[in-house]
Amino acid sequence: MADRKWSDPVTVEQMYGDWDWEAAVAAVDRSLDPRPSSSIFDALESLGVGPNDRVLDIGGRDGHHGLLMAERFGCRVVSVDPAPANIQDGEKTVAEHEHGHLITLALGTIEQIPADDGAFTLVFSRDMFAHVADADVALAECARVLAANGVMVLHQVFATDLLEPIEAEQVFGHTAAVPERFSVDGFEQAARTAGFTIEDVEVLGSEWYEASQEAGTAPNYLLQVSRLRRAQDALIAEIGEVAYRVVYGNALWSINQMLGKLESRIYVLRRS
Ligand SMILES: C[S@@+](CC[C@H](N)C(=O)[O-])C[C@H]1O[C@@H](n2cnc3c(N)ncnc32)[C@H](O)[C@@H]1O
């Protein structure tokens, strides 16, 4: 969404003039029916994903989304993540889940995917690409493990013109994010270089955050930042510096999306 620019400031007369504050606030308090984060699976539905598909969830953490895909589409999923703790966390849940037999959890990275050439019909990547040091290497590896005409569905956050350098430094520095990954042009160029055709781009902006705030399932990130700043030393002493920084970074990440400084997108990339 492009922010409208006004050349003239609001005057005192206008600000305290003849308009209805209650009506204006009521209009803004009305839900815009934002899509929830599960909307990423609607993209898979549109692609016709089904039981014959072999899916790689790269950066799949503990297999949570892999289980959701197996449940909804009956597909087989290999969920790959480089953090041993994530794999360990997922093992019991996967073993006990009704669709757990469809999931394999494996250690690995997007730069070195533990799979044969053409092993998958779909590569799914949700909210992990920000950590990637070299987009060309990562996307070439995704293309390698995809069968001919296979598809990659990638969700990632990108920076908009509203993000100031000092804000970028702060949010990326606390979230192990590689600043170059936030460029739309850079990403699209890397996707083409890896041999992908960009079949669709869905700009979600801040919709997922609106949805989770409306549902009451997300924390109050602004309140978190206020407390993190006011009680910095005490919180660092209590939870440790790394936890402090990551929680702070996650709150800034979320707020910057709601401010339109970062925006969420879903790309559908076809292996040419
Ligand atoms: C923000 S979490 C997202 C997890 C999950 N995809 C989701 O949407 O909830 C990012 C994940 O990417 C993983 N990750 C970090 N660097 C990676 C890499 N080079 N290759 C694959 N996964 C990576 C992390 O271990 C973490 O589980």
Coordinates of C-alpha atoms and ligand atoms in Angstrom, one line a residue:
M1 CA 0.0 0.0 0.0
A2 CA 1.4 3.4 -1.0
D3 CA 1.0 6.0 1.8
R4 CA -0.8 9.1 0.7
K5 CA 1.4 12.2 0.9
W6 CA -0.1 15.6 2.0
S7 CA 1.9 18.7 1.2
D8 CA 0.0 20.9 3.7
P9 CA -0.1 20.2 7.5
V10 CA -3.4 20.0 9.3
T11 CA -4.3 23.4 10.8
V12 CA -5.5 24.0 14.4
E13 CA -8.8 25.1 12.9
Q14 CA -9.2 21.8 11.1
M15 CA -8.0 19.7 14.0
Y16 CA -10.5 21.2 16.4
G17 CA -13.1 21.9 13.7
D18 CA -16.4 20.5 12.8
W19 CA -15.9 16.8 12.5
D20 CA -17.1 13.9 14.6
W21 CA -14.4 12.2 16.7
E22 CA -16.6 9.3 17.9
A23 CA -17.7 8.5 14.3
A24 CA -14.1 8.7 13.1
V25 CA -12.8 6.4 15.8
A26 CA -15.7 4.0 15.3
A27 CA -14.9 3.8 11.6
V28 CA -11.2 2.9 12.4
D29 CA -12.3 0.4 15.1
R30 CA -14.2 -1.6 12.5
S31 CA -12.6 -4.8 11.4
L32 CA -11.4 -5.0 7.8
D33 CA -11.7 -8.8 8.0
P34 CA -7.9 -9.4 7.7
R35 CA -6.7 -12.8 6.5
P36 CA -5.2 -14.8 9.3
S37 CA -1.7 -16.4 9.0
S38 CA -3.4 -19.7 7.9
S39 CA -4.1 -17.9 4.6
I40 CA -0.7 -19.2 3.4
F41 CA -2.3 -22.6 3.1
D42 CA -5.0 -21.2 0.9
A43 CA -2.2 -20.5 -1.6
L44 CA -1.3 -24.2 -1.4
E45 CA -5.0 -25.1 -1.9
S46 CA -5.1 -22.9 -5.1
L47 CA -2.0 -24.8 -6.4
G48 CA -3.9 -28.1 -5.9
V49 CA -1.6 -29.6 -3.3
G50 CA -2.7 -33.1 -2.4
P51 CA -1.7 -36.5 -1.2
N52 CA 0.7 -37.1 -4.1
D53 CA 2.8 -34.1 -3.2
R54 CA 6.2 -34.3 -1.5
V55 CA 6.7 -31.1 0.4
L56 CA 9.9 -29.7 1.9
D57 CA 9.3 -27.2 4.7
I58 CA 12.6 -25.4 4.9
G59 CA 13.2 -23.7 8.2
G60 CA 10.3 -25.7 9.5
R61 CA 11.2 -25.3 13.2
D62 CA 9.5 -28.1 15.1
G63 CA 7.4 -29.4 12.2
H64 CA 4.3 -27.4 13.3
H65 CA 3.4 -26.2 9.8
G66 CA 4.4 -29.5 8.3
L67 CA 1.8 -31.2 10.5
L68 CA -0.8 -28.6 9.4
M69 CA 0.0 -29.3 5.7
A70 CA -0.2 -33.1 6.2
E71 CA -3.5 -32.7 8.0
R72 CA -5.1 -30.5 5.4
F73 CA -3.6 -31.9 2.2
G74 CA -2.6 -35.5 3.1
C75 CA 0.9 -34.7 1.6
R76 CA 4.2 -36.1 2.8
V77 CA 6.4 -33.4 4.4
V78 CA 10.1 -33.3 5.3
S79 CA 10.6 -30.4 7.7
V80 CA 14.2 -29.3 7.8
D81 CA 15.7 -27.0 10.4
P82 CA 19.3 -26.2 11.5
A83 CA 18.5 -25.9 15.3
P84 CA 18.7 -29.3 17.1
A85 CA 16.5 -28.0 19.8
N86 CA 13.7 -27.3 17.3
I87 CA 13.9 -30.9 16.0
Q88 CA 13.9 -32.3 19.5
D89 CA 10.9 -30.2 20.5
G90 CA 9.0 -31.5 17.5
E91 CA 9.8 -35.2 17.8
K92 CA 7.2 -36.1 20.5
T93 CA 4.4 -34.0 18.9
V94 CA 5.0 -35.5 15.5
A95 CA 5.2 -39.1 16.9
E96 CA 1.9 -38.6 18.8
H97 CA 0.0 -36.8 16.0
E98 CA -2.6 -38.5 13.9
H99 CA -0.8 -37.4 10.7
G100 CA 2.7 -37.7 12.2
H101 CA 3.5 -40.7 10.0
L102 CA 3.5 -38.3 7.0
I103 CA 6.3 -36.1 8.6
T104 CA 10.0 -36.4 8.8
L105 CA 12.0 -34.0 10.8
A106 CA 15.6 -33.5 9.7
L107 CA 18.6 -31.3 10.6
G108 CA 19.8 -29.1 7.7
T109 CA 19.9 -25.7 6.2
I110 CA 18.6 -24.1 3.1
E111 CA 22.2 -23.8 1.8
Q112 CA 22.6 -27.6 2.1
I113 CA 19.3 -29.4 1.9
P114 CA 19.6 -33.1 2.9
A115 CA 17.7 -34.4 -0.1
D116 CA 18.3 -35.7 -3.6
D117 CA 17.8 -33.6 -6.8
G118 CA 14.2 -33.3 -7.7
A119 CA 13.0 -34.9 -4.4
F120 CA 10.1 -32.5 -3.8
T121 CA 7.1 -31.2 -5.7
L122 CA 6.8 -28.2 -3.4
V123 CA 9.2 -26.2 -1.3
F124 CA 7.5 -24.3 1.5
S125 CA 9.4 -21.5 3.3
R126 CA 7.6 -19.5 5.9
D127 CA 9.3 -16.6 7.7
M128 CA 12.9 -17.9 7.5
F129 CA 14.5 -16.3 4.5
A130 CA 15.5 -13.3 6.5
H131 CA 18.3 -15.4 8.1
V132 CA 19.8 -16.4 4.7
A133 CA 23.3 -15.1 4.1
D134 CA 23.5 -15.8 0.4
A135 CA 20.1 -15.7 -1.5
D136 CA 21.6 -17.1 -4.7
V137 CA 23.0 -20.2 -3.0
A138 CA 19.8 -20.8 -1.0
L139 CA 17.5 -20.4 -4.0
A140 CA 19.7 -22.5 -6.3
E141 CA 19.5 -25.3 -3.6
C142 CA 15.7 -25.0 -3.5
A143 CA 15.6 -25.3 -7.3
R144 CA 17.9 -28.3 -7.1
V145 CA 15.6 -30.3 -4.8
L146 CA 12.5 -29.4 -6.7
A147 CA 11.1 -31.7 -9.5
A148 CA 10.7 -30.1 -12.9
N149 CA 7.8 -27.7 -12.9
G150 CA 7.8 -27.8 -9.1
V151 CA 6.7 -24.8 -7.0
M152 CA 8.2 -22.9 -4.2
V153 CA 5.8 -21.0 -1.9
L154 CA 7.8 -18.5 0.1
H155 CA 6.5 -16.2 2.8
Q156 CA 8.9 -13.4 3.8
V157 CA 8.9 -9.9 5.3
F158 CA 10.4 -7.1 3.2
A159 CA 11.3 -3.5 4.0
T160 CA 9.3 -0.6 2.6
D161 CA 10.4 3.0 1.9
L162 CA 9.1 4.0 5.4
L163 CA 11.8 2.0 7.3
E164 CA 14.5 4.3 8.4
P165 CA 18.2 3.1 8.6
I166 CA 18.3 3.4 12.4
E167 CA 15.1 1.3 12.7
A168 CA 16.4 -1.3 10.3
E169 CA 19.7 -1.6 12.2
Q170 CA 17.8 -2.1 15.5
V171 CA 15.3 -4.6 14.3
F172 CA 17.7 -6.7 12.1
G173 CA 20.4 -6.6 14.7
H174 CA 18.2 -8.2 17.4
T175 CA 16.7 -10.9 15.1
A176 CA 19.7 -12.5 13.3
A177 CA 18.3 -11.0 10.1
V178 CA 20.5 -10.2 7.0
P179 CA 19.6 -6.7 5.9
E180 CA 20.1 -7.5 2.2
R181 CA 17.2 -10.0 2.4
F182 CA 14.7 -7.2 2.9
S183 CA 14.9 -5.9 -0.6
V184 CA 12.0 -6.8 -2.9
D185 CA 14.1 -6.2 -6.1
G186 CA 17.0 -8.1 -4.7
F187 CA 14.8 -11.1 -3.9
E188 CA 13.0 -11.1 -7.2
Q189 CA 16.4 -10.9 -9.1
A190 CA 17.8 -13.8 -7.0
A191 CA 14.7 -15.9 -7.7
R192 CA 15.0 -15.4 -11.5
T193 CA 18.8 -16.1 -11.4
A194 CA 18.0 -19.4 -9.7
G195 CA 15.7 -20.3 -12.5
F196 CA 12.4 -19.5 -11.0
T197 CA 9.5 -17.8 -12.7
I198 CA 7.5 -15.5 -10.4
E199 CA 4.0 -16.8 -10.8
D200 CA 2.3 -14.8 -8.1
V201 CA 3.0 -12.2 -5.4
E202 CA 0.5 -11.6 -2.6
V203 CA 1.3 -8.5 -0.6
L204 CA -0.2 -9.2 2.8
G205 CA 1.3 -6.1 4.5
S206 CA 0.2 -6.2 8.1
E207 CA -2.9 -8.3 7.7
W208 CA -1.7 -11.3 9.7
Y209 CA -1.0 -8.9 12.6
E210 CA -4.4 -7.3 12.4
A211 CA -6.0 -10.7 12.5
S212 CA -4.0 -11.9 15.5
Q213 CA -4.6 -8.7 17.4
E214 CA -8.3 -8.9 16.7
A215 CA -8.4 -12.5 17.8
G216 CA -6.5 -11.6 20.9
T217 CA -3.9 -14.3 20.2
A218 CA -0.9 -12.0 19.9
P219 CA 0.9 -10.2 22.6
N220 CA 0.6 -6.4 23.0
Y221 CA 4.0 -5.7 21.3
L222 CA 3.9 -1.9 22.1
L223 CA 3.4 -2.7 25.8
Q224 CA 6.3 -5.2 25.6
V225 CA 8.6 -2.6 24.1
S226 CA 7.7 0.0 26.7
R227 CA 8.5 -2.5 29.5
L228 CA 11.7 -3.7 27.8
R229 CA 12.9 -0.2 27.6
R230 CA 12.0 0.9 31.1
A231 CA 13.3 -2.2 32.9
Q232 CA 16.2 -3.0 30.6
D233 CA 18.8 -3.8 33.3
A234 CA 16.4 -5.7 35.5
L235 CA 15.1 -7.8 32.6
I236 CA 18.6 -8.6 31.2
A237 CA 19.6 -9.7 34.7
E238 CA 16.4 -11.9 34.9
I239 CA 16.2 -13.5 31.4
G240 CA 19.7 -12.9 30.0
E241 CA 20.9 -10.6 27.2
V242 CA 20.1 -12.9 24.2
A243 CA 16.6 -13.5 25.3
Y244 CA 16.1 -9.8 26.0
R245 CA 17.4 -8.8 22.6
V246 CA 15.3 -11.4 20.7
V247 CA 12.1 -10.6 22.5
Y248 CA 12.8 -6.9 21.9
G249 CA 13.6 -7.6 18.2
N250 CA 10.5 -9.7 17.8
A251 CA 8.3 -6.9 19.2
L252 CA 9.9 -4.3 16.9
W253 CA 9.6 -6.7 13.9
S254 CA 5.8 -6.9 14.7
I255 CA 5.3 -3.2 15.3
N256 CA 7.2 -2.3 12.2
Q257 CA 4.9 -4.4 10.2
M258 CA 1.8 -2.8 11.7
L259 CA 3.4 0.6 10.9
G260 CA 3.9 -0.4 7.3
K261 CA 7.7 -0.2 7.6
L262 CA 8.0 -3.9 6.9
E263 CA 5.5 -5.9 4.8
S264 CA 4.7 -9.5 4.5
R265 CA 4.5 -11.1 1.1
I266 CA 3.8 -14.6 -0.3
Y267 CA 5.7 -15.5 -3.5
V268 CA 4.7 -18.4 -5.7
L269 CA 7.8 -19.3 -7.7
R270 CA 7.8 -22.0 -10.4
R271 CA 10.9 -23.9 -11.4
S272 CA 11.2 -23.1 -15.0
Ligands
LIG1 C1 11.1 -17.3 12.5 S1 11.4 -19.0 12.5 C2 10.1 -19.6 11.5 C3 9.8 -21.0 11.7 C4 8.6 -21.5 10.9 N1 8.9 -21.6 9.5 C5 7.4 -20.7 11.1 O1 6.9 -20.0 10.2 O2 6.9 -20.6 12.3 C6 12.8 -19.1 11.4 C7 13.4 -20.6 11.3 O3 14.4 -20.6 10.3 C8 15.4 -21.5 10.8 N2 16.6 -21.1 10.1 C9 17.6 -20.2 10.4 N3 18.6 -20.2 9.5 C10 18.3 -21.2 8.6 C11 18.9 -21.7 7.4 N4 20.1 -21.2 7.0 N5 18.3 -22.7 6.7 C12 17.2 -23.2 7.2 N6 16.5 -22.8 8.3 C13 17.0 -21.8 8.9 C14 15.4 -21.3 12.3 O4 16.1 -22.4 13.0 C15 14.0 -21.1 12.6 O5 13.3 -22.3 12.9

